[in-house]
Short mmCIF file of C-alpha atoms and ligand atoms in Angstrom, two decimals:
data_model
loop_
_atom_site.label_atom_id
_atom_site.label_comp_id
_atom_site.label_asym_id
_atom_site.label_seq_id
_atom_site.Cartn_x
_atom_site.Cartn_y
_atom_site.Cartn_z
CA MET A 1 266.58 -145.23 236.91
CA ASP A 2 269.56 -144.72 238.40
CA MET A 3 270.51 -143.44 242.02
CA ILE A 4 271.48 -139.57 240.38
CA ASN A 5 271.58 -136.46 242.71
CA THR A 6 272.57 -133.78 239.61
CA CYS A 7 272.46 -134.37 235.69
CA ILE A 8 275.61 -136.32 235.18
CA ASN A 9 276.30 -134.62 232.26
CA CYS A 10 276.32 -130.54 233.04
CA GLY A 11 275.61 -131.27 236.95
CA GLY A 12 272.67 -128.87 236.53
CA LEU A 13 269.53 -129.93 239.11
CA LEU A 14 266.99 -132.48 237.55
CA ASP A 15 263.39 -132.33 237.87
CA ALA A 16 260.34 -134.93 238.10
CA TYR A 17 257.85 -134.66 235.31
CA TYR A 18 254.70 -136.82 234.58
CA ASP A 19 252.23 -137.46 231.68
CA TYR A 20 249.85 -135.41 232.34
CA GLU A 21 247.64 -135.54 228.80
CA LYS A 22 247.36 -139.42 229.70
CA MET A 23 246.18 -138.36 233.47
CA LYS A 24 244.19 -135.97 231.86
CA LYS A 25 242.10 -138.53 230.08
CA GLU A 26 241.92 -140.79 232.98
CA MET A 27 239.69 -138.12 235.26
CA PHE A 28 243.04 -139.02 237.43
CA PHE A 29 241.22 -136.78 239.90
CA GLU A 30 238.11 -138.62 240.07
CA LYS A 31 239.22 -141.52 241.27
CA THR A 32 241.59 -139.78 244.36
CA ARG A 33 238.38 -138.70 245.74
CA THR A 34 237.60 -141.40 247.60
CA ARG A 35 241.46 -142.77 249.16
CA ARG A 36 242.48 -141.66 252.42
CA ARG A 37 244.10 -137.92 253.03
CA ASP A 38 247.17 -138.41 253.11
CA LEU A 39 249.89 -137.83 250.94
CA TRP A 40 250.20 -140.78 248.79
CA ARG A 41 246.49 -140.10 248.21
CA TRP A 42 247.91 -138.17 245.12
CA ARG A 43 250.30 -141.06 243.98
CA GLU A 44 249.98 -141.23 240.02
CA LEU A 45 251.90 -137.73 240.53
CA LEU A 46 254.60 -138.85 242.43
CA PRO A 47 257.66 -140.61 241.52
CA ILE A 48 257.00 -144.41 242.39
CA THR A 49 257.42 -147.12 240.04
CA ASP A 50 256.02 -149.68 242.77
CA GLU A 51 253.33 -149.32 245.81
CA SER A 52 254.92 -151.31 247.77
CA ASN A 53 258.31 -149.29 248.13
CA ILE A 54 256.30 -146.27 249.46
CA VAL A 55 257.30 -145.49 253.62
CA THR A 56 254.55 -143.54 255.11
CA LEU A 57 253.71 -142.23 258.60
CA GLY A 58 250.20 -140.84 257.71
CA GLU A 59 251.64 -137.65 256.38
CA GLY A 60 250.34 -134.86 254.25
CA GLY A 61 246.13 -134.13 254.22
CA THR A 62 246.93 -131.64 256.60
CA PRO A 63 244.01 -128.97 257.82
CA LEU A 64 243.74 -125.63 255.61
CA SER A 65 242.21 -124.20 257.86
CA ARG A 66 240.22 -120.55 258.28
CA CYS A 67 241.21 -118.32 260.44
CA ASP A 68 238.85 -115.15 262.17
CA HIS A 69 240.54 -113.68 264.57
CA ILE A 70 244.02 -113.36 262.26
CA SER A 71 241.87 -112.31 259.49
CA GLU A 72 239.93 -109.48 261.67
CA ILE A 73 243.71 -108.45 262.67
CA LEU A 74 245.31 -108.90 259.29
CA GLY A 75 241.48 -106.29 258.12
CA ILE A 76 240.88 -109.20 254.78
CA LYS A 77 238.35 -111.33 254.48
CA ASN A 78 239.22 -115.09 253.39
CA TYR A 79 242.99 -115.70 254.90
CA TYR A 80 243.99 -119.14 255.99
CA VAL A 81 246.92 -121.46 257.59
CA LYS A 82 248.13 -124.74 256.00
CA ASN A 83 248.60 -126.57 258.82
CA ASP A 84 251.11 -128.26 258.54
CA THR A 85 252.23 -128.00 262.02
CA VAL A 86 250.13 -131.87 262.55
CA ASN A 87 252.91 -133.59 259.90
CA PRO A 88 253.52 -137.31 261.57
CA THR A 89 257.32 -135.85 262.90
CA GLY A 90 255.54 -131.76 263.22
CA SER A 91 256.92 -130.20 260.15
CA PHE A 92 255.81 -129.93 256.49
CA LYS A 93 259.67 -131.88 255.85
CA ASP A 94 257.65 -135.12 255.75
CA ARG A 95 255.65 -134.57 252.98
CA SER A 96 259.22 -134.61 251.36
CA PHE A 97 261.09 -137.03 253.00
CA SER A 98 258.54 -139.84 252.37
CA VAL A 99 258.60 -139.22 248.31
CA ALA A 100 262.37 -139.05 248.63
CA VAL A 101 262.72 -142.01 251.13
CA SER A 102 260.53 -144.36 249.55
CA LYS A 103 261.82 -143.06 246.57
CA ALA A 104 266.21 -143.98 247.55
CA LYS A 105 264.53 -147.50 249.01
CA GLU A 106 262.76 -148.67 244.99
CA LEU A 107 266.15 -146.78 243.78
CA GLY A 108 268.10 -150.21 245.80
CA VAL A 109 270.21 -146.77 248.07
CA LYS A 110 271.80 -148.56 251.07
CA PHE A 111 272.99 -145.26 253.04
CA GLY A 112 271.95 -141.79 252.86
CA LEU A 113 272.91 -138.04 253.82
CA THR A 114 271.81 -134.93 254.58
CA TYR A 115 272.40 -131.91 255.74
CA THR A 116 269.87 -129.54 258.73
CA SER A 117 269.35 -127.21 260.25
CA GLY A 118 266.85 -129.94 262.52
CA ASN A 119 263.24 -130.03 261.06
CA ALA A 120 264.88 -132.15 257.93
CA GLY A 121 266.85 -134.37 259.60
CA ALA A 122 264.12 -135.13 262.72
CA SER A 123 261.66 -136.02 259.46
CA PHE A 124 264.45 -137.89 257.36
CA ALA A 125 265.69 -140.00 260.26
CA ALA A 126 262.92 -140.89 260.94
CA TYR A 127 261.88 -142.09 257.50
CA MET A 128 265.28 -143.83 256.96
CA ALA A 129 264.65 -145.58 260.34
CA ARG A 130 260.94 -147.31 259.17
CA ALA A 131 262.79 -147.80 256.33
CA GLY A 132 265.49 -149.47 258.06
CA ILE A 133 268.07 -148.18 255.59
CA ASP A 134 271.20 -146.18 257.77
CA ALA A 135 271.93 -142.97 257.77
CA VAL A 136 274.41 -139.71 258.61
CA ILE A 137 272.33 -136.88 260.10
CA LEU A 138 275.10 -133.70 260.15
CA VAL A 139 272.94 -131.07 261.81
CA LYS A 140 273.73 -127.52 263.02
CA GLU A 141 275.11 -126.23 265.35
CA TRP A 142 272.85 -124.00 267.05
CA ALA A 143 270.09 -126.02 266.30
CA ALA A 144 267.15 -126.06 268.93
CA ARG A 145 267.47 -128.99 271.66
CA GLU A 146 264.20 -130.17 270.82
CA LYS A 147 265.08 -130.98 267.20
CA ILE A 148 268.39 -132.32 268.23
CA GLY A 149 266.91 -134.83 271.20
CA MET A 150 263.70 -135.84 267.97
CA ILE A 151 266.77 -136.87 265.79
CA LYS A 152 267.97 -139.30 268.36
CA ILE A 153 265.63 -141.19 268.92
CA TYR A 154 265.03 -142.30 266.15
CA GLY A 155 268.98 -144.45 266.19
CA GLN A 156 270.33 -142.67 263.26
CA LYS A 157 274.19 -141.42 263.09
CA MET A 158 274.28 -137.72 263.63
CA VAL A 159 276.85 -134.90 264.28
CA LYS A 160 276.96 -131.10 264.88
CA LEU A 161 278.42 -129.03 261.41
CA ASP A 162 279.98 -126.00 262.53
CA PHE A 163 280.12 -123.51 259.66
CA ASP A 164 279.94 -119.59 258.72
CA SER A 165 278.75 -119.28 255.62
CA PHE A 166 276.50 -122.20 253.96
CA SER A 167 278.54 -122.54 250.58
CA GLU A 168 280.88 -124.39 253.08
CA VAL A 169 278.58 -127.19 253.40
CA THR A 170 277.25 -127.26 249.76
CA GLY A 171 281.09 -127.56 248.72
CA MET A 172 281.45 -130.35 251.01
CA LEU A 173 278.88 -132.42 250.42
CA ASP A 174 279.49 -131.74 246.31
CA GLN A 175 282.80 -133.80 247.16
CA VAL A 176 281.62 -136.65 249.51
CA LYS A 177 279.32 -136.86 246.59
CA LYS A 178 281.94 -137.06 244.05
CA ASN A 179 284.81 -138.82 245.55
CA LEU A 180 282.21 -140.90 247.60
CA GLY A 181 279.41 -141.74 245.13
CA VAL A 182 276.94 -141.17 248.60
CA TYR A 183 273.60 -140.61 247.49
CA GLN A 184 272.21 -136.91 249.35
CA PHE A 185 268.67 -136.11 250.65
CA GLY A 186 269.12 -131.77 250.42
CA VAL A 187 266.69 -130.30 249.02
CA PHE A 188 266.64 -130.24 245.26
CA ILE A 189 270.57 -132.00 245.17
CA ASN A 190 267.68 -134.77 245.65
CA PRO A 191 265.24 -134.62 242.85
CA PHE A 192 262.33 -136.05 244.86
CA ARG A 193 262.32 -133.54 248.06
CA HIS A 194 260.76 -131.24 246.46
CA GLU A 195 257.86 -133.70 244.14
CA GLY A 196 256.03 -134.45 248.13
CA ASN A 197 255.84 -130.70 248.62
CA LYS A 198 253.81 -130.52 245.58
CA THR A 199 251.08 -131.77 247.32
CA TYR A 200 250.25 -129.09 249.05
CA ALA A 201 248.80 -127.36 245.83
CA TYR A 202 246.50 -130.67 245.42
CA GLU A 203 244.99 -130.34 248.64
CA ILE A 204 244.62 -126.41 248.90
CA TRP A 205 242.39 -126.45 245.69
CA GLU A 206 240.35 -129.58 246.78
CA ASP A 207 239.86 -127.46 250.35
CA LEU A 208 238.52 -124.29 248.27
CA ASP A 209 236.29 -126.67 245.73
CA GLY A 210 237.98 -126.21 243.22
CA LYS A 211 239.20 -122.91 243.47
CA ILE A 212 243.11 -121.27 243.14
CA PRO A 213 243.81 -118.53 245.76
CA ASP A 214 245.23 -115.60 245.22
CA ILE A 215 248.37 -115.32 247.38
CA LEU A 216 250.43 -118.22 248.93
CA ILE A 217 252.75 -117.60 251.32
CA HIS A 218 255.62 -119.94 251.76
CA PRO A 219 258.77 -119.36 254.71
CA VAL A 220 261.95 -120.59 252.62
CA SER A 221 265.33 -121.38 253.17
CA HIS A 222 266.44 -122.95 249.76
CA GLY A 223 263.04 -122.56 248.50
CA GLY A 224 262.16 -126.63 248.15
CA GLY A 225 258.19 -125.70 249.72
CA ILE A 226 257.55 -122.48 247.82
CA TYR A 227 259.33 -124.22 244.60
CA GLY A 228 256.69 -127.68 245.64
CA ALA A 229 253.76 -125.93 245.82
CA TYR A 230 254.21 -123.59 242.57
CA LYS A 231 255.41 -126.79 240.45
CA GLY A 232 252.02 -128.94 242.15
CA PHE A 233 249.58 -125.59 241.14
CA LYS A 234 251.65 -125.66 237.28
CA GLU A 235 250.66 -129.38 237.66
CA LEU A 236 246.94 -128.26 237.92
CA MET A 237 247.74 -125.94 235.04
CA ALA A 238 248.26 -128.96 233.56
CA LEU A 239 245.37 -131.39 234.09
CA GLY A 240 243.37 -129.02 233.40
CA LEU A 241 242.13 -128.01 236.81
CA THR A 242 243.14 -123.91 236.63
CA SER A 243 243.63 -121.61 234.17
CA ARG A 244 246.28 -119.20 236.84
CA LEU A 245 248.86 -119.57 239.63
CA PRO A 246 248.40 -117.87 243.07
CA ARG A 247 251.16 -115.46 243.83
CA MET A 248 254.17 -117.19 245.10
CA ILE A 249 255.20 -114.70 248.04
CA ALA A 250 258.87 -115.75 249.71
CA ALA A 251 259.10 -115.33 253.55
CA GLN A 252 262.56 -114.88 255.10
CA PRO A 253 264.34 -113.34 258.31
CA ALA A 254 265.99 -110.46 257.69
CA GLU A 255 268.52 -111.14 259.28
CA SER A 256 269.09 -113.70 256.25
CA SER A 257 267.45 -112.91 253.39
CA PRO A 258 269.27 -113.09 250.68
CA ILE A 259 266.25 -113.65 248.21
CA VAL A 260 264.11 -110.40 249.04
CA LYS A 261 267.83 -108.79 248.13
CA ALA A 262 268.34 -110.25 244.73
CA PHE A 263 264.14 -109.87 244.04
CA ASP A 264 264.57 -106.58 245.40
CA GLU A 265 267.33 -105.84 242.85
CA GLY A 266 265.89 -107.46 240.13
CA LYS A 267 268.31 -110.07 239.71
CA ILE A 268 267.27 -114.23 239.21
CA GLU A 269 270.45 -114.93 241.09
CA ALA A 270 270.97 -114.95 244.71
CA GLU A 271 274.36 -113.63 245.68
CA PRO A 272 275.41 -114.91 249.71
CA PHE A 273 273.93 -111.98 252.19
CA GLY A 274 273.29 -112.15 255.92
CA ASN A 275 273.90 -114.17 259.26
CA PRO A 276 272.37 -116.88 259.50
CA LYS A 277 272.98 -117.18 263.17
CA GLY A 278 271.17 -114.06 263.70
CA THR A 279 267.84 -115.09 263.71
CA ILE A 280 265.03 -116.69 265.95
CA ALA A 281 264.24 -118.62 262.70
CA GLN A 282 266.10 -121.11 263.24
CA SER A 283 264.77 -123.72 260.44
CA ILE A 284 265.08 -121.28 257.74
CA GLY A 285 268.76 -119.25 258.27
CA THR A 286 270.59 -119.49 255.14
CA ASP A 287 273.07 -117.47 253.69
CA ALA A 288 272.98 -118.74 250.35
CA PRO A 289 269.81 -120.91 249.09
CA ILE A 290 270.17 -124.45 246.92
CA GLY A 291 271.37 -123.26 242.69
CA ARG A 292 271.80 -119.87 244.02
CA GLY A 293 268.58 -119.47 244.55
CA LYS A 294 267.04 -119.22 240.79
CA ARG A 295 264.23 -122.25 241.13
CA ILE A 296 262.79 -119.85 244.69
CA LEU A 297 263.21 -116.38 242.28
CA LYS A 298 262.03 -118.36 238.67
CA CYS A 299 258.56 -118.89 240.76
CA LEU A 300 257.96 -116.10 242.55
CA LEU A 301 258.59 -113.91 239.10
CA ASP A 302 256.13 -116.47 236.81
CA SER A 303 253.35 -116.26 239.14
CA GLY A 304 253.79 -112.40 240.07
CA GLY A 305 254.32 -112.45 244.00
CA CYS A 306 257.68 -111.29 245.38
CA ALA A 307 259.56 -111.60 248.81
CA VAL A 308 259.37 -109.96 252.13
CA ALA A 309 261.66 -109.89 255.04
CA VAL A 310 260.24 -109.81 258.27
CA SER A 311 261.55 -109.50 261.59
CA ASP A 312 262.51 -111.85 265.20
CA GLU A 313 259.67 -109.65 266.76
CA GLU A 314 257.27 -109.68 263.41
CA MET A 315 257.49 -113.76 264.11
CA LEU A 316 256.56 -113.75 267.59
CA MET A 317 253.34 -111.28 267.45
CA ALA A 318 252.65 -113.73 264.89
CA MET A 319 253.30 -116.80 267.13
CA LYS A 320 250.95 -115.77 269.73
CA TRP A 321 248.39 -115.13 266.62
CA LEU A 322 248.41 -118.20 265.56
CA GLY A 323 248.06 -118.97 269.54
CA ARG A 324 244.68 -118.09 270.08
CA GLU A 325 243.45 -119.95 266.41
CA GLY A 326 245.22 -122.88 268.70
CA ILE A 327 247.92 -123.75 266.68
CA PHE A 328 251.38 -123.61 267.78
CA ALA A 329 253.83 -122.49 265.11
CA GLU A 330 257.88 -122.12 265.12
CA PRO A 331 259.25 -118.33 264.72
CA SER A 332 260.23 -119.81 261.05
CA ALA A 333 256.30 -121.11 260.56
CA ALA A 334 254.86 -118.02 261.93
CA ILE A 335 257.13 -116.47 259.47
CA SER A 336 254.31 -116.07 257.13
CA VAL A 337 251.68 -115.32 258.74
CA ALA A 338 253.46 -112.10 259.35
CA ALA A 339 253.82 -111.80 255.86
CA ALA A 340 250.76 -111.68 255.25
CA LYS A 341 250.44 -108.63 257.90
CA LYS A 342 253.42 -106.20 255.85
CA LEU A 343 252.25 -107.02 252.24
CA ILE A 344 248.94 -105.82 253.34
CA GLU A 345 250.33 -102.45 254.98
CA LYS A 346 252.24 -102.12 251.84
CA GLY A 347 249.13 -102.64 249.36
CA ILE A 348 249.82 -106.49 247.85
CA ILE A 349 247.51 -108.44 249.29
CA LYS A 350 243.98 -106.91 248.98
CA GLU A 351 241.09 -106.66 251.56
CA ASN A 352 239.19 -109.22 249.53
CA GLU A 353 242.04 -111.26 248.70
CA THR A 354 241.96 -115.11 249.23
CA CYS A 355 245.40 -115.35 251.21
CA VAL A 356 247.19 -118.60 251.98
CA SER A 357 249.87 -119.01 254.97
CA VAL A 358 251.30 -121.91 254.93
CA VAL A 359 252.48 -122.85 258.78
CA THR A 360 255.35 -125.45 258.78
CA GLY A 361 256.97 -126.34 261.88
CA SER A 362 255.03 -127.34 265.45
CA GLY A 363 256.08 -124.54 268.10
CA LEU A 364 256.77 -128.08 270.13
CA LYS A 365 260.61 -127.54 267.96
CA GLN A 366 261.63 -124.64 269.87
CA VAL A 367 259.57 -124.37 272.63
CA GLU A 368 262.14 -121.57 273.79
CA ALA A 369 260.79 -119.49 271.52
CA SER A 370 257.18 -119.57 273.39
CA TYR A 371 258.40 -117.97 276.43
CA LEU A 372 260.21 -115.07 274.62
CA ALA A 373 256.60 -114.94 272.73
CA MET A 374 254.69 -114.78 275.86
CA GLY A 375 257.18 -114.15 279.38
CA GLU A 376 259.29 -116.73 282.06
CA GLU A 377 256.31 -115.41 284.43
CA LEU A 378 253.84 -118.02 285.94
CA LYS A 379 252.32 -117.43 288.89
CA MET A 380 251.92 -120.06 291.39
CA ILE A 381 248.92 -120.56 293.67
CA ARG A 382 248.53 -123.58 296.53
CA ALA A 383 245.53 -126.80 295.92
CA GLN A 384 243.03 -124.57 298.36
CA TYR A 385 239.75 -123.07 298.07
CA ASP A 386 240.67 -119.37 298.77
CA GLU A 387 243.16 -119.37 296.75
CA LEU A 388 241.38 -120.77 293.24
CA GLU A 389 238.28 -118.65 293.78
CA ARG A 390 240.33 -115.06 294.13
CA LEU A 391 242.03 -116.57 291.30
CA ILE A 392 238.33 -116.89 289.49
CA GLU A 393 237.18 -113.56 290.33
CA SER A 394 240.57 -112.21 290.06
C1 LIG B 1 262.64 -126.59 256.05
C2 LIG B 1 261.39 -125.40 256.66
C3 LIG B 1 261.63 -124.31 255.95
C4 LIG B 1 262.15 -124.18 254.44
O1 LIG B 1 262.57 -125.23 253.16
P1 LIG B 1 263.24 -124.35 252.29
O2 LIG B 1 262.46 -125.85 252.06
O3 LIG B 1 264.41 -125.24 252.90
O4 LIG B 1 262.99 -123.95 251.66
C5 LIG B 1 260.17 -123.47 256.31
N1 LIG B 1 259.77 -123.65 257.61
C6 LIG B 1 260.25 -124.30 258.23
C7 LIG B 1 260.00 -124.87 259.45
C8 LIG B 1 261.17 -125.82 257.71
O5 LIG B 1 261.35 -126.87 258.59
#
């Protein structure tokens, strides 16, 4: 296999396929039951030929948490959070970079490049460091300090990137690919990133005892997460393990929602739209998704889902609800919980339907947002019995 990012003939996006008929005969899923609960448990459905190339930090295998407090707020019976905040670098990006970096190692890649709003950069830098491959990371100028600090520690080369529309970034990266032949790790431009995200689907199916939820909500920027999950459910169908897909729902910040606009207008391609700097959801603010968002819109249409726009206030509210469940999420991740609320109010999600919100990134990555949600105020007392007594009694 060659070190290529996109089709050498037409420049189009690539995708990986497997011999599902063979796996079906071998009862592949039976074999996985006794393996360690991480992403590589599903290695037959991942694009690595030689297992010695696997670069892992223990990603995947995250909890599917039943959330009864939130269920009550939402007014539905069966509500779950797929808690991907607990991945090694604190976001679901670890699923995709463990796979993409392992594949890069297998292909003999010596140098890699990616653009990031922060989480991808942290994950990429960590896995590339572990693989011993040099990397350059272009980080969005307004990324949170926590994310930038993390990338620094992993010891790769990083610069801040200033731009107005994401189409400038795509254009620049395209040229670097053509002129310098640099291997890239952006969503879909690297064909193996979303392969890692497929594993959500297998894990959710397994945790629901072989059932598929009615609804799956995912925060969406370029769509590697939601498309990966969709592909995973399609594969479960190809393997004869389920007969249907969940309705896939894309959640986007209202300020930066090209997919919501395209979906509402009945289009199958998204035009650039919105202001990525105008939302607190730093990890998912994009005005121009890769490949004009065609893969995202396809998975919404094919599964009977939709796209929903969420305000910053609604995200902060959902962060508080998640807090009551012991889950600390960044706004870009809490958006999938806020989206559930909106869809229930609109009657799109029914009371008796099973709904899963994927919570994609930890609140530790953007601590400032938790102060916006909860306020700065904090009382102090002296270390004296009376003062503590007064506090306890009040
Ligand atoms: C990257 C990211 C997303 C969106 O991922 P896409 O694959 O670009 O749609 C969602 N949530 C968090 C926390 C992220 O870091």
